[in-house]
Amino acid sequence: MAYETLIPRFLRYVKVNTRSDPNATTIPSTPQLAAFAQQLGDEMRTIGLQDVHYLAKNGYVVGTLPSNLDQKVPTIGFIAHLDTADFNAEGVNPQIVAHYDGHSTIPLDPDGQYTLNTKDFPFLKAYQGHTLITTDGRTLLGGDDKAGVAEIMTAMAYLGQHPEIKHGTIRVAFGPDEEIGTGADHFDVADFNAAFAYTVDGGTEGQLEYETFNAAALTVEIQGKNVHTATAKDTMVNALQLAVDFQNALPAAEVPEKTAGRQGFFHLDQLTGTVESAKMSYIIRDFERDGLAQRKALAQAIAARLNARYDTPRVTITLWDQYANMREILEQDMRPVELARQAMENLHITPLTEAVRGGTDGSKLSFMGLPTPNLFAGPENMHGRYEFVSQQVMAHAVDVIIEISRLNGTNPA
């Protein structure tokens, strides 16, 4: 279905810099996120949503599309995040590539330094005939997740204009700081008051995700002893060498660049230091809780072996869990997943239900009492200058939101 407001709405949203700040201590992490949420609140009222309110305590703007049914059905929700990833988001200048032929190289910047091409991105071939929205090579696009925001807003506007499509009560929420992993921590499930919800935050058309990694973070702090190299024998403790030893003791093949599918990994995200002291930051991922526990135990065992070399412990590790596999919650009641699957099939969209090699806000929300699978929104190559999205896929995402809403209206509570 064609939605005339979808792309203008999306282009307007991506030009607003809403990059989140991982070093902030405020909620939301930037004033721009709060301002954008409140602007969306005004737009939500304009398209007919009711009880629109901005929650300063968590940075979410929430609204309701009232039921137009006589019978009671479950209240459902649609959620998207407003922030963009840790890449330049100032001066986003989207480019439109109409009717892509499926094989040509698409220049992003005027000098052709950055291109979308089928050698680096073979999946471009699948977008033959699509109209693509790309960056100009200087910034990310922000389709993650402003595509989801635009799709939800467009779907709610369309339902408001077409009362012949019957649906129950629908809650909508747009919030901050998903990209830095803190936004959902403060979500008010009681205020949202839905039986279940969907984040519209996936990529490729058809994605229907209800399984994520179990995730933990690891910090390794190393205290060395720096003396002159001329007299270092049996005295110096090189913190950088201990850092290398710790990294080399981990399974060399269990890193992101060598794993796929349901394989977990250790990822060294940051290393800083000198001979005197060093610090390493890791993320640890596994689809099974036992697997994550084994990975954490291995890190502890490596630290213990390194410390055994010295009279004074030199390696201190800190571990903390970040999120869990939402499959544990959703497999207890698969109705939200099956509803979305049926909606896609009704629209002749093939559901893609592979496990997410990452997490979504739904990972946390599901454990907070709001079962929340993830739906596709369309962006590809997210978080960088090569990001793009298909206008047709975005329209199909709107179709899915509307069809889920319609199907839910046939299910008595």
GROMACS .gro file of C-alpha atoms in nm:
model
  413
    1MET     CA    1   0.000   0.000   0.000
    2ALA     CA    2   0.123   0.353  -0.070
    3TYR     CA    3   0.146   0.594   0.224
    4GLU     CA    4   0.204   0.949   0.103
    5THR     CA    5   0.323   1.080   0.441
    6LEU     CA    6   0.567   0.798   0.519
    7ILE     CA    7   0.880   0.911   0.336
    8PRO     CA    8   0.842   1.288   0.399
    9ARG     CA    9   0.796   1.204   0.766
   10PHE     CA   10   1.105   0.981   0.767
   11LEU     CA   11   1.320   1.239   0.586
   12ARG     CA   12   1.214   1.503   0.836
   13TYR     CA   13   1.303   1.282   1.131
   14VAL     CA   14   1.649   1.175   1.016
   15LYS     CA   15   1.762   1.535   0.977
   16VAL     CA   16   1.732   1.582   1.354
   17ASN     CA   17   2.053   1.488   1.533
   18THR     CA   18   1.952   1.251   1.812
   19ARG     CA   19   2.280   1.070   1.867
   20SER     CA   20   2.286   0.935   2.222
   21ASP     CA   21   2.576   0.996   2.460
   22PRO     CA   22   2.722   0.689   2.635
   23ASN     CA   23   2.907   0.908   2.883
   24ALA     CA   24   2.603   1.104   3.000
   25THR     CA   25   2.449   1.064   3.344
   26THR     CA   26   2.115   1.222   3.253
   27ILE     CA   27   1.791   1.059   3.138
   28PRO     CA   28   1.763   1.088   2.844
   29SER     CA   29   2.131   1.116   2.760
   30THR     CA   30   2.098   1.441   2.559
   31PRO     CA   31   1.861   1.739   2.558
   32GLN     CA   32   1.803   1.681   2.187
   33LEU     CA   33   1.639   1.347   2.261
   34ALA     CA   34   1.399   1.505   2.508
   35ALA     CA   35   1.314   1.784   2.262
   36PHE     CA   36   1.255   1.540   1.975
   37ALA     CA   37   1.028   1.322   2.190
   38GLN     CA   38   0.816   1.623   2.281
   39GLN     CA   39   0.796   1.730   1.916
   40LEU     CA   40   0.671   1.384   1.832
   41GLY     CA   41   0.417   1.418   2.109
   42ASP     CA   42   0.272   1.721   1.931
   43GLU     CA   43   0.258   1.522   1.607
   44MET     CA   44   0.092   1.229   1.784
   45ARG     CA   45  -0.186   1.459   1.899
   46THR     CA   46  -0.223   1.598   1.547
   47ILE     CA   47  -0.280   1.251   1.398
   48GLY     CA   48  -0.544   1.171   1.660
   49LEU     CA   49  -0.369   0.983   1.937
   50GLN     CA   50  -0.509   1.043   2.284
   51ASP     CA   51  -0.360   1.062   2.635
   52VAL     CA   52  -0.028   1.170   2.483
   53HIS     CA   53   0.224   1.238   2.756
   54TYR     CA   54   0.597   1.285   2.789
   55LEU     CA   55   0.755   1.110   3.086
   56ALA     CA   56   1.049   1.319   3.202
   57LYS     CA   57   1.165   1.040   3.432
   58ASN     CA   58   1.251   0.813   3.139
   59GLY     CA   59   1.241   1.026   2.822
   60TYR     CA   60   0.954   0.834   2.659
   61VAL     CA   61   0.658   0.992   2.486
   62VAL     CA   62   0.350   0.771   2.499
   63GLY     CA   63   0.010   0.788   2.330
   64THR     CA   64  -0.300   0.582   2.265
   65LEU     CA   65  -0.511   0.504   1.961
   66PRO     CA   66  -0.849   0.413   2.113
   67SER     CA   67  -1.031   0.096   2.019
   68ASN     CA   68  -1.308   0.117   1.758
   69LEU     CA   69  -1.452  -0.222   1.853
   70ASP     CA   70  -1.758  -0.319   2.051
   71GLN     CA   71  -1.585  -0.616   2.215
   72LYS     CA   72  -1.278  -0.615   2.439
   73VAL     CA   73  -0.952  -0.741   2.289
   74PRO     CA   74  -0.596  -0.732   2.426
   75THR     CA   75  -0.429  -0.392   2.429
   76ILE     CA   76  -0.114  -0.405   2.217
   77GLY     CA   77   0.176  -0.167   2.172
   78PHE     CA   78   0.433  -0.055   1.917
   79ILE     CA   79   0.767   0.089   2.031
   80ALA     CA   80   1.064   0.249   1.856
   81HIS     CA   81   1.374   0.431   1.975
   82LEU     CA   82   1.470   0.787   1.889
   83ASP     CA   83   1.845   0.781   1.933
   84THR     CA   84   2.103   0.695   1.670
   85ALA     CA   85   2.432   0.511   1.706
   86ASP     CA   86   2.782   0.630   1.781
   87PHE     CA   87   2.859   0.775   1.437
   88ASN     CA   88   2.832   1.126   1.293
   89ALA     CA   89   2.465   1.229   1.288
   90GLU     CA   90   2.504   1.603   1.231
   91GLY     CA   91   2.382   1.731   0.895
   92VAL     CA   92   2.221   1.411   0.768
   93ASN     CA   93   2.153   1.467   0.399
   94PRO     CA   94   1.949   1.177   0.257
   95GLN     CA   95   1.977   1.089  -0.110
   96ILE     CA   96   1.706   0.921  -0.315
   97VAL     CA   97   1.799   0.651  -0.566
   98ALA     CA   98   1.485   0.580  -0.768
   99HIS     CA   99   1.425   0.238  -0.927
  100TYR     CA  100   1.765   0.089  -0.843
  101ASP     CA  101   1.868  -0.154  -1.116
  102GLY     CA  102   2.018  -0.414  -0.881
  103HIS     CA  103   2.376  -0.401  -1.009
  104SER     CA  104   2.504  -0.044  -1.051
  105THR     CA  105   2.742   0.115  -0.801
  106ILE     CA  106   2.576   0.395  -0.604
  107PRO     CA  107   2.812   0.685  -0.525
  108LEU     CA  108   2.742   0.840  -0.187
  109ASP     CA  109   2.976   1.139  -0.175
  110PRO     CA  110   3.054   1.365  -0.476
  111ASP     CA  111   3.411   1.232  -0.502
  112GLY     CA  112   3.301   0.869  -0.511
  113GLN     CA  113   3.519   0.777  -0.213
  114TYR     CA  114   3.228   0.594  -0.054
  115THR     CA  115   2.995   0.377  -0.258
  116LEU     CA  116   2.727   0.116  -0.223
  117ASN     CA  117   2.823  -0.167  -0.456
  118THR     CA  118   2.730  -0.531  -0.502
  119LYS     CA  119   3.085  -0.651  -0.439
  120ASP     CA  120   3.093  -0.523  -0.082
  121PHE     CA  121   2.717  -0.555  -0.029
  122PRO     CA  122   2.588  -0.843  -0.245
  123PHE     CA  123   2.242  -0.821  -0.089
  124LEU     CA  124   2.192  -0.498  -0.287
  125LYS     CA  125   2.091  -0.721  -0.577
  126ALA     CA  126   1.771  -0.806  -0.390
  127TYR     CA  127   1.668  -0.441  -0.410
  128GLN     CA  128   1.631  -0.432  -0.786
  129GLY     CA  129   1.338  -0.204  -0.871
  130HIS     CA  130   1.329  -0.046  -0.525
  131THR     CA  131   1.368   0.321  -0.447
  132LEU     CA  132   1.649   0.353  -0.194
  133ILE     CA  133   1.729   0.624   0.058
  134THR     CA  134   2.103   0.650   0.127
  135THR     CA  135   2.344   0.880   0.307
  136ASP     CA  136   2.577   1.128   0.137
  137GLY     CA  137   2.878   0.943   0.279
  138ARG     CA  138   2.941   1.184   0.569
  139THR     CA  139   2.693   1.057   0.827
  140LEU     CA  140   2.480   0.763   0.915
  141LEU     CA  141   2.122   0.771   0.788
  142GLY     CA  142   1.941   0.715   1.115
  143GLY     CA  143   1.698   0.457   0.982
  144ASP     CA  144   1.782   0.270   1.301
  145ASP     CA  145   1.536   0.350   1.433
  146LYS     CA  146   1.370   0.651   1.277
  147ALA     CA  147   1.236   0.418   1.010
  148GLY     CA  148   1.047   0.244   1.290
  149VAL     CA  149   0.927   0.574   1.432
  150ALA     CA  150   0.801   0.689   1.092
  151GLU     CA  151   0.634   0.355   1.022
  152ILE     CA  152   0.448   0.347   1.353
  153MET     CA  153   0.335   0.709   1.316
  154THR     CA  154   0.220   0.647   0.960
  155ALA     CA  155   0.031   0.334   1.060
  156MET     CA  156  -0.145   0.513   1.347
  157ALA     CA  157  -0.238   0.805   1.119
  158TYR     CA  158  -0.374   0.564   0.858
  159LEU     CA  159  -0.581   0.371   1.112
  160GLY     CA  160  -0.720   0.697   1.244
  161GLN     CA  161  -0.825   0.797   0.893
  162HIS     CA  162  -0.975   0.456   0.811
  163PRO     CA  163  -1.222   0.357   1.083
  164GLU     CA  164  -1.342   0.069   0.865
  165ILE     CA  165  -1.027  -0.114   0.980
  166LYS     CA  166  -1.131  -0.250   1.317
  167HIS     CA  167  -0.874  -0.268   1.596
  168GLY     CA  168  -0.847  -0.269   1.971
  169THR     CA  169  -0.666  -0.018   2.189
  170ILE     CA  170  -0.313   0.048   2.065
  171ARG     CA  171  -0.037   0.203   2.273
  172VAL     CA  172   0.258   0.378   2.110
  173ALA     CA  173   0.589   0.471   2.277
  174PHE     CA  174   0.902   0.639   2.145
  175GLY     CA  175   1.203   0.653   2.372
  176PRO     CA  176   1.573   0.731   2.405
  177ASP     CA  177   1.907   0.565   2.451
  178GLU     CA  178   1.854   0.220   2.301
  179GLU     CA  179   2.191   0.245   2.130
  180ILE     CA  180   2.373   0.289   2.461
  181GLY     CA  181   2.172   0.012   2.627
  182THR     CA  182   1.995   0.215   2.896
  183GLY     CA  183   1.665   0.335   2.749
  184ALA     CA  184   1.451   0.035   2.833
  185ASP     CA  185   1.584   0.022   3.190
  186HIS     CA  186   1.349   0.305   3.280
  187PHE     CA  187   1.045   0.207   3.072
  188ASP     CA  188   0.720   0.235   3.269
  189VAL     CA  189   0.539  -0.091   3.193
  190ALA     CA  190   0.246  -0.006   3.421
  191ASP     CA  191   0.189   0.329   3.249
  192PHE     CA  192   0.209   0.164   2.906
  193ASN     CA  193  -0.049  -0.091   3.019
  194ALA     CA  194  -0.042  -0.331   2.723
  195ALA     CA  195  -0.073  -0.710   2.712
  196PHE     CA  196   0.223  -0.729   2.475
  197ALA     CA  197   0.409  -0.507   2.232
  198TYR     CA  198   0.643  -0.500   1.935
  199THR     CA  199   0.959  -0.304   1.883
  200VAL     CA  200   0.981  -0.196   1.518
  201ASP     CA  201   1.358  -0.197   1.509
  202GLY     CA  202   1.476  -0.475   1.279
  203GLY     CA  203   1.639  -0.468   0.939
  204THR     CA  204   1.558  -0.682   0.637
  205GLU     CA  205   1.197  -0.729   0.529
  206GLY     CA  206   1.032  -1.018   0.709
  207GLN     CA  207   1.245  -1.016   1.022
  208LEU     CA  208   1.042  -1.137   1.319
  209GLU     CA  209   1.278  -1.174   1.610
  210TYR     CA  210   1.203  -1.323   1.948
  211GLU     CA  211   1.540  -1.465   2.047
  212THR     CA  212   1.846  -1.261   2.139
  213PHE     CA  213   2.182  -1.317   2.299
  214ASN     CA  214   2.234  -1.342   2.671
  215ALA     CA  215   2.476  -1.058   2.732
  216ALA     CA  216   2.738  -0.966   2.988
  217ALA     CA  217   3.010  -0.703   3.012
  218LEU     CA  218   3.359  -0.765   3.142
  219THR     CA  219   3.618  -0.514   3.262
  220VAL     CA  220   3.976  -0.629   3.323
  221GLU     CA  221   4.197  -0.394   3.524
  222ILE     CA  222   4.568  -0.472   3.543
  223GLN     CA  223   4.821  -0.322   3.782
  224GLY     CA  224   5.178  -0.341   3.660
  225LYS     CA  225   5.512  -0.233   3.803
  226ASN     CA  226   5.723  -0.003   3.589
  227VAL     CA  227   6.098   0.010   3.644
  228HIS     CA  228   6.383   0.105   3.415
  229THR     CA  229   6.431  -0.151   3.140
  230ALA     CA  230   6.801  -0.176   3.228
  231THR     CA  231   6.718  -0.328   3.566
  232ALA     CA  232   6.379  -0.482   3.481
  233LYS     CA  233   6.474  -0.850   3.512
  234ASP     CA  234   6.260  -1.026   3.774
  235THR     CA  235   6.118  -0.689   3.886
  236MET     CA  236   5.913  -0.529   3.610
  237VAL     CA  237   5.549  -0.634   3.568
  238ASN     CA  238   5.431  -0.513   3.228
  239ALA     CA  239   5.057  -0.449   3.246
  240LEU     CA  240   5.033  -0.439   2.868
  241GLN     CA  241   5.193  -0.784   2.843
  242LEU     CA  242   4.945  -0.919   3.097
  243ALA     CA  243   4.666  -0.771   2.885
  244VAL     CA  244   4.804  -0.954   2.582
  245ASP     CA  245   4.830  -1.276   2.784
  246PHE     CA  246   4.468  -1.243   2.902
  247GLN     CA  247   4.343  -1.188   2.547
  248ASN     CA  248   4.551  -1.477   2.409
  249ALA     CA  249   4.411  -1.713   2.672
  250LEU     CA  250   4.058  -1.667   2.533
  251PRO     CA  251   3.944  -1.897   2.247
  252ALA     CA  252   4.089  -1.737   1.932
  253ALA     CA  253   3.801  -1.852   1.711
  254GLU     CA  254   3.527  -1.724   1.943
  255VAL     CA  255   3.525  -1.361   1.832
  256PRO     CA  256   3.260  -1.173   1.632
  257GLU     CA  257   3.462  -1.177   1.310
  258LYS     CA  258   3.484  -1.558   1.319
  259THR     CA  259   3.137  -1.656   1.443
  260ALA     CA  260   2.785  -1.663   1.299
  261GLY     CA  261   2.444  -1.816   1.360
  262ARG     CA  262   2.405  -1.936   1.717
  263GLN     CA  263   2.775  -1.915   1.806
  264GLY     CA  264   2.867  -1.691   2.098
  265PHE     CA  265   3.181  -1.485   2.141
  266PHE     CA  266   3.417  -1.269   2.345
  267HIS     CA  267   3.470  -0.922   2.197
  268LEU     CA  268   3.754  -0.697   2.309
  269ASP     CA  269   3.595  -0.358   2.268
  270GLN     CA  270   3.859  -0.133   2.421
  271LEU     CA  271   4.219  -0.155   2.545
  272THR     CA  272   4.404   0.131   2.707
  273GLY     CA  273   4.716   0.138   2.914
  274THR     CA  274   5.085   0.164   2.982
  275VAL     CA  275   5.345  -0.061   3.144
  276GLU     CA  276   5.219   0.063   3.481
  277SER     CA  277   4.848  -0.007   3.432
  278ALA     CA  278   4.604  -0.127   3.168
  279LYS     CA  279   4.231  -0.165   3.127
  280MET     CA  280   4.036  -0.387   2.889
  281SER     CA  281   3.663  -0.382   2.816
  282TYR     CA  282   3.484  -0.684   2.671
  283ILE     CA  283   3.133  -0.780   2.576
  284ILE     CA  284   3.045  -1.148   2.614
  285ARG     CA  285   2.757  -1.308   2.426
  286ASP     CA  286   2.589  -1.650   2.418
  287PHE     CA  287   2.242  -1.769   2.325
  288GLU     CA  288   2.224  -2.004   2.624
  289ARG     CA  289   2.243  -1.902   2.989
  290ASP     CA  290   2.473  -2.195   3.065
  291GLY     CA  291   2.699  -2.089   2.779
  292LEU     CA  292   2.721  -1.736   2.913
  293ALA     CA  293   2.795  -1.869   3.261
  294GLN     CA  294   3.077  -2.084   3.119
  295ARG     CA  295   3.226  -1.784   2.939
  296LYS     CA  296   3.220  -1.576   3.257
  297ALA     CA  297   3.380  -1.862   3.449
  298LEU     CA  298   3.657  -1.887   3.188
  299ALA     CA  299   3.737  -1.517   3.227
  300GLN     CA  300   3.760  -1.563   3.603
  301ALA     CA  301   3.983  -1.868   3.565
  302ILE     CA  302   4.221  -1.685   3.330
  303ALA     CA  303   4.251  -1.398   3.577
  304ALA     CA  304   4.324  -1.646   3.857
  305ARG     CA  305   4.599  -1.817   3.652
  306LEU     CA  306   4.764  -1.484   3.572
  307ASN     CA  307   4.748  -1.373   3.934
  308ALA     CA  308   4.909  -1.701   4.043
  309ARG     CA  309   5.233  -1.583   3.882
  310TYR     CA  310   5.277  -1.309   4.142
  311ASP     CA  311   5.281  -1.263   4.516
  312THR     CA  312   5.034  -0.976   4.478
  313PRO     CA  313   4.725  -1.010   4.254
  314ARG     CA  314   4.769  -0.799   3.944
  315VAL     CA  315   4.447  -0.869   3.752
  316THR     CA  316   4.104  -0.761   3.875
  317ILE     CA  317   3.793  -0.842   3.676
  318THR     CA  318   3.441  -0.706   3.704
  319LEU     CA  319   3.148  -0.886   3.538
  320TRP     CA  320   2.787  -0.776   3.508
  321ASP     CA  321   2.489  -0.902   3.314
  322GLN     CA  322   2.337  -0.666   3.055
  323TYR     CA  323   2.031  -0.847   2.918
  324ALA     CA  324   1.893  -1.197   2.874
  325ASN     CA  325   1.750  -1.399   2.585
  326MET     CA  326   1.387  -1.290   2.556
  327ARG     CA  327   1.299  -1.632   2.415
  328GLU     CA  328   1.271  -1.749   2.777
  329ILE     CA  329   0.967  -1.524   2.820
  330LEU     CA  330   0.811  -1.541   2.477
  331GLU     CA  331   0.822  -1.919   2.446
  332GLN     CA  332   0.587  -1.933   2.746
  333ASP     CA  333   0.318  -1.768   2.533
  334MET     CA  334   0.389  -1.744   2.162
  335ARG     CA  335   0.069  -1.557   2.073
  336PRO     CA  336   0.247  -1.225   2.004
  337VAL     CA  337   0.492  -1.402   1.773
  338GLU     CA  338   0.221  -1.604   1.598
  339LEU     CA  339   0.007  -1.293   1.550
  340ALA     CA  340   0.294  -1.118   1.374
  341ARG     CA  341   0.375  -1.428   1.172
  342GLN     CA  342   0.014  -1.455   1.053
  343ALA     CA  343   0.008  -1.085   0.963
  344MET     CA  344   0.318  -1.123   0.747
  345GLU     CA  345   0.186  -1.434   0.577
  346ASN     CA  346  -0.144  -1.259   0.505
  347LEU     CA  347   0.061  -0.991   0.327
  348HIS     CA  348   0.270  -1.248   0.138
  349ILE     CA  349   0.582  -1.154   0.334
  350THR     CA  350   0.800  -1.448   0.435
  351PRO     CA  351   0.870  -1.433   0.811
  352LEU     CA  352   1.240  -1.456   0.897
  353THR     CA  353   1.275  -1.584   1.252
  354GLU     CA  354   1.650  -1.624   1.295
  355ALA     CA  355   1.796  -1.550   1.637
  356VAL     CA  356   1.924  -1.193   1.675
  357ARG     CA  357   2.300  -1.167   1.712
  358GLY     CA  358   2.250  -0.876   1.945
  359GLY     CA  359   1.975  -0.740   2.162
  360THR     CA  360   1.672  -0.515   2.133
  361ASP     CA  361   1.480  -0.312   2.389
  362GLY     CA  362   1.244  -0.610   2.383
  363SER     CA  363   1.515  -0.815   2.552
  364LYS     CA  364   1.467  -0.609   2.867
  365LEU     CA  365   1.100  -0.524   2.827
  366SER     CA  366   1.002  -0.891   2.804
  367PHE     CA  367   1.164  -0.960   3.142
  368MET     CA  368   0.996  -0.649   3.284
  369GLY     CA  369   0.653  -0.796   3.216
  370LEU     CA  370   0.587  -0.674   2.862
  371PRO     CA  371   0.648  -0.954   2.607
  372THR     CA  372   0.800  -0.771   2.309
  373PRO     CA  373   0.915  -0.940   1.986
  374ASN     CA  374   1.094  -0.730   1.724
  375LEU     CA  375   0.962  -0.649   1.375
  376PHE     CA  376   1.156  -0.539   1.068
  377ALA     CA  377   1.182  -0.168   0.992
  378GLY     CA  378   1.396  -0.194   0.678
  379PRO     CA  379   1.740  -0.034   0.733
  380GLU     CA  380   2.050  -0.213   0.606
  381ASN     CA  381   2.415  -0.146   0.697
  382MET     CA  382   2.305   0.027   1.015
  383HIS     CA  383   2.530   0.250   1.229
  384GLY     CA  384   2.744   0.398   0.955
  385ARG     CA  385   2.784   0.586   0.628
  386TYR     CA  386   2.672   0.288   0.417
  387GLU     CA  387   2.328   0.270   0.575
  388PHE     CA  388   2.029   0.270   0.343
  389VAL     CA  389   1.663   0.176   0.343
  390SER     CA  390   1.408   0.082   0.079
  391GLN     CA  391   1.093   0.290   0.053
  392GLN     CA  392   0.901  -0.022  -0.047
  393VAL     CA  393   1.019  -0.217   0.258
  394MET     CA  394   0.923   0.072   0.484
  395ALA     CA  395   0.574   0.070   0.333
  396HIS     CA  396   0.554  -0.305   0.392
  397ALA     CA  397   0.648  -0.249   0.757
  398VAL     CA  398   0.352  -0.012   0.786
  399ASP     CA  399   0.133  -0.281   0.627
  400VAL     CA  400   0.245  -0.530   0.893
  401ILE     CA  401   0.171  -0.292   1.181
  402ILE     CA  402  -0.178  -0.232   1.044
  403GLU     CA  403  -0.243  -0.600   0.980
  404ILE     CA  404  -0.127  -0.698   1.330
  405SER     CA  405  -0.365  -0.437   1.470
  406ARG     CA  406  -0.651  -0.568   1.255
  407LEU     CA  407  -0.586  -0.933   1.342
  408ASN     CA  408  -0.565  -0.854   1.713
  409GLY     CA  409  -0.908  -0.697   1.681
  410THR     CA  410  -1.049  -1.039   1.599
  411ASN     CA  411  -0.913  -1.198   1.918
  412PRO     CA  412  -1.141  -1.149   2.219
  413ALA     CA  413  -0.952  -1.081   2.542
   0.00000   0.00000   0.00000
